[in-house]
PDB file of C-alpha atoms in Angstrom:
ATOM      1  CA  MET A1406     -19.691 -18.795  70.584  1.00 34.00           C
ATOM      2  CA  LEU A1407     -19.911 -16.018  73.196  1.00 29.00           C
ATOM      3  CA  LEU A1408     -16.862 -17.424  74.981  1.00 32.00           C
ATOM      4  CA  LEU A1409     -14.961 -17.530  71.686  1.00 30.00           C
ATOM      5  CA  PHE A1410     -15.869 -13.911  70.914  1.00 27.00           C
ATOM      6  CA  THR A1411     -14.837 -12.839  74.429  1.00 30.00           C
ATOM      7  CA  GLY A1412     -11.538 -14.635  74.004  1.00 35.00           C
ATOM      8  CA  ILE A1413     -10.827 -12.867  70.706  1.00 28.00           C
ATOM      9  CA  ILE A1414     -11.567  -9.456  72.253  1.00 30.00           C
ATOM     10  CA  SER A1415      -9.270 -10.280  75.166  1.00 36.00           C
ATOM     11  CA  MET A1416      -6.467 -11.141  72.743  1.00 32.00           C
ATOM     12  CA  LEU A1417      -6.966  -7.883  70.871  1.00 38.00           C
ATOM     13  CA  CYS A1418      -6.509  -5.975  74.114  1.00 47.00           C
ATOM     14  CA  LEU A1419      -3.120  -7.573  74.720  1.00 38.00           C
ATOM     15  CA  PRO A1420       0.057  -5.927  73.407  1.00 40.00           C
ATOM     16  CA  LEU A1421       0.738  -7.185  69.888  1.00 39.00           C
ATOM     17  CA  SER A1422       4.059  -8.600  71.049  1.00 37.00           C
ATOM     18  CA  VAL A1423       2.118 -10.954  73.349  1.00 34.00           C
ATOM     19  CA  VAL A1424      -0.393 -11.929  70.670  1.00 34.00           C
ATOM     20  CA  GLY A1425       2.517 -12.872  68.424  1.00 33.00           C
ATOM     21  CA  ALA A1426       2.105 -10.739  65.307  1.00 38.00           C
ATOM     22  CA  ALA A1427       4.298 -11.753  62.357  1.00 39.00           C
ATOM     23  CA  ASP A1428       6.096  -8.394  62.341  1.00 43.00           C
ATOM     24  CA  VAL A1429       5.396  -6.450  65.495  1.00 41.00           C
ATOM     25  CA  ARG A1430       7.220  -3.291  64.469  1.00 43.00           C
ATOM     26  CA  ASP A1431       5.230  -2.957  61.252  1.00 41.00           C
ATOM     27  CA  ALA A1432       1.909  -3.728  62.905  1.00 49.00           C
ATOM     28  CA  LEU A1433       2.289  -1.103  65.648  1.00 87.00           C
ATOM     29  CA  ILE A1434       2.755   2.073  63.615  1.00 95.00           C
ATOM     30  CA  TYR A1435       0.011   3.886  61.732  1.00 96.00           C
ATOM     31  CA  LYS A1436      -0.383   7.118  59.804  1.00 96.00           C
ATOM     32  CA  MET A1437      -3.747   8.747  60.454  1.00 96.00           C
ATOM     33  CA  GLU A1438      -5.249  11.714  58.607  1.00 97.00           C
ATOM     34  CA  ILE A1439      -8.132  13.614  60.190  1.00 97.00           C
ATOM     35  CA  LEU A1440     -10.193  16.073  58.162  1.00 95.00           C
ATOM     36  CA  ILE A1441     -12.607  18.560  59.732  1.00 92.00           C
ATOM     37  CA  PRO A1442     -15.359  18.979  57.115  1.00 90.00           C
ATOM     38  CA  PRO A1443     -16.687  22.533  56.603  1.00 85.00           C
ATOM     39  CA  LYS A1444     -19.899  23.123  58.531  1.00 83.00           C
ATOM     40  CA  GLU A1445     -21.936  26.250  59.205  1.00 82.00           C
ATOM     41  CA  GLY A1446     -21.233  27.543  62.686  1.00 81.00           C
ATOM     42  CA  ARG A1447     -18.234  25.299  63.170  1.00 84.00           C
ATOM     43  CA  ASP A1448     -15.270  26.816  65.042  1.00 89.00           C
ATOM     44  CA  GLU A1449     -12.341  25.202  63.245  1.00 88.00           C
ATOM     45  CA  THR A1450      -9.762  26.556  65.696  1.00 89.00           C
ATOM     46  CA  ALA A1451     -11.655  25.165  68.692  1.00 92.00           C
ATOM     47  CA  ASP A1452     -12.060  21.809  66.944  1.00 93.00           C
ATOM     48  CA  ILE A1453      -8.341  21.535  66.216  1.00 92.00           C
ATOM     49  CA  GLN A1454      -7.504  22.473  69.795  1.00 92.00           C
ATOM     50  CA  GLN A1455      -9.874  19.747  71.024  1.00 93.00           C
ATOM     51  CA  ILE A1456      -8.216  17.176  68.757  1.00 94.00           C
ATOM     52  CA  LYS A1457      -4.828  18.301  70.073  1.00 92.00           C
ATOM     53  CA  ASN A1458      -5.965  17.857  73.688  1.00 92.00           C
ATOM     54  CA  THR A1459      -7.575  14.478  72.959  1.00 93.00           C
ATOM     55  CA  VAL A1460      -4.435  13.166  71.257  1.00 92.00           C
ATOM     56  CA  ALA A1461      -2.298  14.317  74.184  1.00 89.00           C
ATOM     57  CA  ASP A1462      -4.429  12.285  76.616  1.00 91.00           C
ATOM     58  CA  LEU A1463      -4.402   8.984  74.684  1.00 90.00           C
ATOM     59  CA  LYS A1464      -3.590   5.844  76.683  1.00 89.00           C
ATOM     60  CA  ASP A1465      -1.546   3.005  75.162  1.00 89.00           C
ATOM     61  CA  ILE A1466      -1.143   5.037  71.973  1.00 93.00           C
ATOM     62  CA  ALA A1467       2.162   6.873  71.626  1.00 93.00           C
ATOM     63  CA  VAL A1468       2.099   9.908  69.363  1.00 94.00           C
ATOM     64  CA  ILE A1469       5.296   9.889  67.309  1.00 95.00           C
ATOM     65  CA  PHE A1470       4.267  12.931  65.257  1.00 95.00           C
ATOM     66  CA  ALA A1471       1.292  15.291  65.229  1.00 95.00           C
ATOM     67  CA  PHE A1472       1.005  17.897  62.472  1.00 95.00           C
ATOM     68  CA  LYS A1473      -1.522  20.245  60.921  1.00 94.00           C
ATOM     69  CA  GLU A1474      -1.490  20.960  57.202  1.00 94.00           C
ATOM     70  CA  LEU A1475      -0.983  24.635  56.460  1.00 91.00           C
ATOM     71  CA  GLY A1476      -4.061  26.203  54.876  1.00 88.00           C
ATOM     72  CA  SER A1477      -6.196  23.120  55.471  1.00 90.00           C
ATOM     73  CA  PRO A1478      -8.260  21.794  58.421  1.00 92.00           C
ATOM     74  CA  LYS A1479      -6.412  18.467  58.239  1.00 95.00           C
ATOM     75  CA  ILE A1480      -4.425  16.800  61.017  1.00 96.00           C
ATOM     76  CA  VAL A1481      -1.721  14.201  60.293  1.00 97.00           C
ATOM     77  CA  LEU A1482      -0.692  11.811  63.051  1.00 97.00           C
ATOM     78  CA  VAL A1483       1.906   9.056  63.216  1.00 97.00           C
ATOM     79  CA  LEU A1484       0.915   6.734  66.046  1.00 96.00           C
ATOM     80  CA  GLU A1485       2.422   3.722  67.769  1.00 94.00           C
ATOM     81  CA  VAL A1486      -0.464   1.635  69.082  1.00 92.00           C
ATOM     82  CA  GLU A1487       0.421  -0.644  71.986  1.00 85.00           C
ATOM     83  CA  LYS A1488      -2.978  -2.345  72.231  1.00 83.00           C
ATOM     84  CA  ALA A1489      -5.442  -2.877  69.403  1.00 81.00           C
ATOM     85  CA  CYS A1490      -8.387  -2.162  71.701  1.00 87.00           C
ATOM     86  CA  SER A1491      -6.992   1.318  72.416  1.00 88.00           C
ATOM     87  CA  TRP A1492      -8.281   2.634  69.064  1.00 92.00           C
ATOM     88  CA  PRO A1493     -11.887   3.411  70.180  1.00 93.00           C
ATOM     89  CA  GLN A1494     -10.743   6.157  72.561  1.00 92.00           C
ATOM     90  CA  LEU A1495      -9.702   8.101  69.465  1.00 94.00           C
ATOM     91  CA  THR A1496     -11.978   6.824  66.697  1.00 94.00           C
ATOM     92  CA  SER A1497     -15.138   7.100  68.841  1.00 95.00           C
ATOM     93  CA  PHE A1498     -14.305  10.722  69.579  1.00 95.00           C
ATOM     94  CA  LEU A1499     -13.711  11.481  65.889  1.00 95.00           C
ATOM     95  CA  SER A1500     -16.961   9.791  64.844  1.00 95.00           C
ATOM     96  CA  ARG A1501     -18.991  11.666  67.459  1.00 94.00           C
ATOM     97  CA  LYS A1502     -17.584  14.964  66.216  1.00 92.00           C
ATOM     98  CA  GLY A1503     -18.332  14.121  62.583  1.00 92.00           C
ATOM     99  CA  TYR A1504     -14.705  14.254  61.482  1.00 94.00           C
ATOM    100  CA  GLU A1505     -13.493  12.223  58.516  1.00 95.00           C
ATOM    101  CA  TYR A1506     -10.417  10.084  59.052  1.00 96.00           C
ATOM    102  CA  SER A1507      -8.311   7.431  57.353  1.00 95.00           C
ATOM    103  CA  VAL A1508      -5.641   5.094  58.717  1.00 95.00           C
ATOM    104  CA  VAL A1509      -2.829   3.219  56.959  1.00 95.00           C
ATOM    105  CA  PRO A1510      -0.163   0.984  58.539  1.00 95.00           C
ATOM    106  CA  VAL A1511       3.408   2.148  58.066  1.00 96.00           C
ATOM    107  CA  SER A1512       6.897   1.046  59.001  1.00 95.00           C
ATOM    108  CA  ARG A1513      10.088   2.957  59.639  1.00 96.00           C
ATOM    109  CA  CYS A1514      12.227   3.326  56.536  1.00 96.00           C
ATOM    110  CA  SER A1515      15.216   2.061  58.518  1.00 96.00           C
ATOM    111  CA  ASP A1516      13.481  -1.301  58.893  1.00 95.00           C
ATOM    112  CA  TYR A1517      12.624  -1.483  55.200  1.00 96.00           C
ATOM    113  CA  ALA A1518      16.139  -0.453  54.167  1.00 96.00           C
ATOM    114  CA  HIS A1519      17.515  -3.219  56.393  1.00 96.00           C
ATOM    115  CA  GLU A1520      15.290  -5.736  54.582  1.00 95.00           C
ATOM    116  CA  LEU A1521      16.867  -4.586  51.319  1.00 95.00           C
ATOM    117  CA  GLY A1522      20.381  -4.946  52.730  1.00 95.00           C
ATOM    118  CA  VAL A1523      21.085  -1.244  53.286  1.00 96.00           C
ATOM    119  CA  ASN A1524      22.465  -0.127  56.654  1.00 95.00           C
ATOM    120  CA  LEU A1525      20.384   2.948  57.473  1.00 95.00           C
ATOM    121  CA  PRO A1526      20.424   3.292  61.287  1.00 94.00           C
ATOM    122  CA  ASP A1527      17.201   4.578  62.795  1.00 93.00           C
ATOM    123  CA  ASP A1528      19.097   7.117  64.899  1.00 93.00           C
ATOM    124  CA  LEU A1529      20.068   9.001  61.725  1.00 95.00           C
ATOM    125  CA  TRP A1530      16.430  10.056  61.378  1.00 95.00           C
ATOM    126  CA  THR A1531      14.809  12.776  63.485  1.00 93.00           C
ATOM    127  CA  TYR A1532      11.789  12.148  65.711  1.00 90.00           C
ATOM    128  CA  SER A1533      11.428  15.593  67.221  1.00 90.00           C
ATOM    129  CA  PHE A1534      11.089  18.802  65.237  1.00 88.00           C
ATOM    130  CA  GLU A1535      11.034  22.342  66.537  1.00 81.00           C
ATOM    131  CA  ASP A1536       8.650  24.996  65.230  1.00 73.00           C
ATOM    132  CA  GLU A1537      10.270  24.916  61.795  1.00 76.00           C
ATOM    133  CA  ASN A1538       9.240  25.181  58.141  1.00 83.00           C
ATOM    134  CA  LEU A1539       8.180  21.564  57.802  1.00 91.00           C
ATOM    135  CA  THR A1540       7.172  19.705  54.663  1.00 90.00           C
ATOM    136  CA  MET A1541       5.690  16.243  54.161  1.00 92.00           C
ATOM    137  CA  VAL A1542       6.741  14.696  50.861  1.00 88.00           C
ATOM    138  CA  THR A1543       5.148  11.524  49.516  1.00 90.00           C
ATOM    139  CA  LYS A1544       7.480   9.748  47.122  1.00 87.00           C
ATOM    140  CA  ILE A1545       6.095   6.965  44.937  1.00 89.00           C
ATOM    141  CA  HIS A1546       8.653   4.820  43.139  1.00 87.00           C
ATOM    142  CA  PRO A1547       7.174   3.864  39.739  1.00 86.00           C
ATOM    143  CA  VAL A1548       7.939   0.379  38.478  1.00 87.00           C
ATOM    144  CA  GLY A1549       7.744   1.053  34.753  1.00 85.00           C
ATOM    145  CA  ASP A1550       9.455  -1.722  32.815  1.00 88.00           C
ATOM    146  CA  LEU A1551      11.957  -2.524  35.574  1.00 89.00           C
ATOM    147  CA  THR A1552      12.535  -6.101  36.630  1.00 94.00           C
ATOM    148  CA  THR A1553      12.158  -7.004  40.304  1.00 93.00           C
ATOM    149  CA  THR A1554      15.929  -6.956  40.724  1.00 94.00           C
ATOM    150  CA  GLU A1555      16.274  -3.565  39.020  1.00 94.00           C
ATOM    151  CA  TYR A1556      13.433  -2.127  41.095  1.00 92.00           C
ATOM    152  CA  THR A1557      15.033  -3.357  44.311  1.00 94.00           C
ATOM    153  CA  GLU A1558      18.364  -1.850  43.299  1.00 94.00           C
ATOM    154  CA  ARG A1559      16.698   1.509  42.646  1.00 90.00           C
ATOM    155  CA  LEU A1560      15.173   1.462  46.126  1.00 93.00           C
ATOM    156  CA  LYS A1561      18.543   0.591  47.638  1.00 94.00           C
ATOM    157  CA  VAL A1562      20.139   3.540  45.839  1.00 91.00           C
ATOM    158  CA  THR A1563      17.387   5.792  47.221  1.00 89.00           C
ATOM    159  CA  PHE A1564      18.141   4.762  50.803  1.00 93.00           C
ATOM    160  CA  GLU A1565      21.881   5.086  50.250  1.00 92.00           C
ATOM    161  CA  GLN A1566      21.266   8.646  49.025  1.00 89.00           C
ATOM    162  CA  ASP A1567      19.071   9.306  52.075  1.00 91.00           C
ATOM    163  CA  ARG A1568      21.862   8.093  54.346  1.00 92.00           C
ATOM    164  CA  ALA A1569      24.382  10.404  52.678  1.00 91.00           C
ATOM    165  CA  ILE A1570      22.029  13.390  52.997  1.00 87.00           C
ATOM    166  CA  LEU A1571      21.301  12.690  56.668  1.00 91.00           C
ATOM    167  CA  LYS A1572      25.019  12.466  57.427  1.00 92.00           C
ATOM    168  CA  THR A1573      25.413  16.060  56.210  1.00 89.00           C
ATOM    169  CA  GLY A1574      23.211  17.160  59.102  1.00 89.00           C
ATOM    170  CA  GLN A1575      19.860  17.376  57.288  1.00 87.00           C
ATOM    171  CA  LYS A1576      17.043  16.431  59.662  1.00 91.00           C
ATOM    172  CA  GLY A1577      14.211  14.227  58.511  1.00 92.00           C
ATOM    173  CA  ALA A1578      11.915  11.284  59.218  1.00 95.00           C
ATOM    174  CA  CYS A1579      10.736   8.579  56.845  1.00 95.00           C
ATOM    175  CA  PHE A1580       8.003   5.942  56.818  1.00 97.00           C
ATOM    176  CA  ARG A1581       6.982   3.351  54.258  1.00 96.00           C
ATOM    177  CA  VAL A1582       3.263   2.853  53.636  1.00 95.00           C
ATOM    178  CA  LEU A1583       2.658  -0.882  53.970  1.00 93.00           C
ATOM    179  CA  ALA A1584       0.683  -2.959  51.454  1.00 82.00           C
ATOM    180  CA  GLU A1585       1.293  -0.303  48.776  1.00 82.00           C
ATOM    181  CA  TYR A1586       2.830  -1.129  45.414  1.00 87.00           C
ATOM    182  CA  PRO A1587       4.570   0.667  43.808  1.00 90.00           C
ATOM    183  CA  VAL A1588       6.447   1.481  47.008  1.00 93.00           C
ATOM    184  CA  LYS A1589       5.283   4.674  48.688  1.00 93.00           C
ATOM    185  CA  LEU A1590       7.564   6.523  51.116  1.00 93.00           C
ATOM    186  CA  VAL A1591       6.538   9.472  53.282  1.00 94.00           C
ATOM    187  CA  TYR A1592       9.268  11.929  54.264  1.00 93.00           C
ATOM    188  CA  ILE A1593       8.995  14.696  56.874  1.00 93.00           C
ATOM    189  CA  ALA A1594      11.711  17.336  56.978  1.00 91.00           C
ATOM    190  CA  PRO A1595      12.397  21.007  57.701  1.00 90.00           C
ATOM    191  CA  LEU A1596      12.909  22.590  54.286  1.00 80.00           C
ATOM    192  CA  SER A1597      13.329  26.144  53.038  1.00 74.00           C
ATOM    193  CA  PRO A1598      11.017  27.452  50.270  1.00 71.00           C
ATOM    194  CA  THR A1599      13.902  27.096  47.808  1.00 74.00           C
ATOM    195  CA  GLN A1600      14.479  23.470  48.778  1.00 71.00           C
ATOM    196  CA  ILE A1601      10.763  22.738  48.474  1.00 67.00           C
ATOM    197  CA  GLN A1602      10.653  24.178  44.945  1.00 67.00           C
ATOM    198  CA  ALA A1603      13.671  22.088  43.924  1.00 65.00           C
ATOM    199  CA  ILE A1604      12.116  18.901  45.309  1.00 62.00           C
ATOM    200  CA  GLU A1605       8.738  19.609  43.717  1.00 59.00           C
ATOM    201  CA  LYS A1606      10.413  20.157  40.346  1.00 60.00           C
ATOM    202  CA  VAL A1607      12.185  16.797  40.523  1.00 55.00           C
ATOM    203  CA  LEU A1608       9.088  14.944  41.721  1.00 53.00           C
ATOM    204  CA  TYR A1609       6.850  16.558  39.107  1.00 52.00           C
ATOM    205  CA  VAL A1610       9.184  15.531  36.275  1.00 48.00           C
ATOM    206  CA  ARG A1611       9.147  11.930  37.510  1.00 55.00           C
ATOM    207  CA  GLY A1612       5.363  11.939  37.913  1.00 49.00           C
ATOM    208  CA  ILE A1613       5.485  11.258  41.664  1.00 60.00           C
ATOM    209  CA  HIS A1614       4.796  14.723  43.000  1.00 65.00           C
ATOM    210  CA  GLU A1615       3.104  15.288  46.336  1.00 79.00           C
ATOM    211  CA  ALA A1616       4.476  17.826  48.803  1.00 82.00           C
ATOM    212  CA  THR A1617       2.535  19.423  51.647  1.00 88.00           C
ATOM    213  CA  ARG A1618       3.534  22.179  54.062  1.00 90.00           C
ATOM    214  CA  ILE A1619       2.822  21.248  57.683  1.00 93.00           C
ATOM    215  CA  GLU A1620       3.321  22.608  61.194  1.00 92.00           C
ATOM    216  CA  ASN A1621       3.636  20.947  64.570  1.00 92.00           C
ATOM    217  CA  LEU A1622       0.203  20.455  66.074  1.00 90.00           C
ATOM    218  CA  ALA A1623       1.653  21.379  69.463  1.00 85.00           C
ATOM    219  CA  SER A1624       2.572  24.800  68.050  1.00 83.00           C
ATOM    220  CA  TYR A1625      -0.817  25.447  66.446  1.00 81.00           C
ATOM    221  CA  THR A1626      -2.496  28.631  67.688  1.00 73.00           C
ATOM    222  CA  ALA A1627      -4.378  29.834  64.567  1.00 66.00           C
ATOM    223  CA  VAL A1628      -2.590  33.176  65.028  1.00 63.00           C
ATOM    224  CA  CYS A1629      -0.828  34.393  61.904  1.00 56.00           C
ATOM    225  CA  GLN A1630       2.894  34.789  62.528  1.00 55.00           C
ATOM    226  CA  GLY A1631       2.851  38.058  60.608  1.00 52.00           C
ATOM    227  CA  ASP A1632       0.427  39.681  63.057  1.00 46.00           C
TER     228      ASP A1632
END
């Protein structure tokens, strides 16, 4: 039994491509949210800086995105995990500090669009944002009384619209939350306040509203830009 357990652990520490996961690309990418609970005497700025430094030093975990929600002590990470046994270097740190966190597997929207038969090249999306007015929009596609075919067609139209928007020069990134139904897509894009209001209005009418202002974690200083 001990030998079996040791063998399983050894397999977990191999890259997923070696283990032979069914869909390596899907299995490697995760969206993590870290919340710093309020606590008397806690220095929120110092805590966020420590998270930023810890994330920067991760081994075998590539940080695709690292953001902080504006007005909230919450960090949002999109991570590509090369080895399953690399997680403890991050989760052990978070547990010791008493931070709350959640993790969901995601895939790139380009991969999902390809599954649906829509050509949405990954290089149309952006994977590096400057210190811009960034927004994270979660878009849930309700099923309603649609048939499977009709629902699939609606998703295909969504990605075709995304492709057209990206070709105009609009920057953005997109991930699909796996094992979620109805389908949930997470968009990240630099948007002006006017654009945000327009998007929120559309999403609210459709009952799928969730938009959050974020900033690059690398740019976080806790100094108000108006000072």
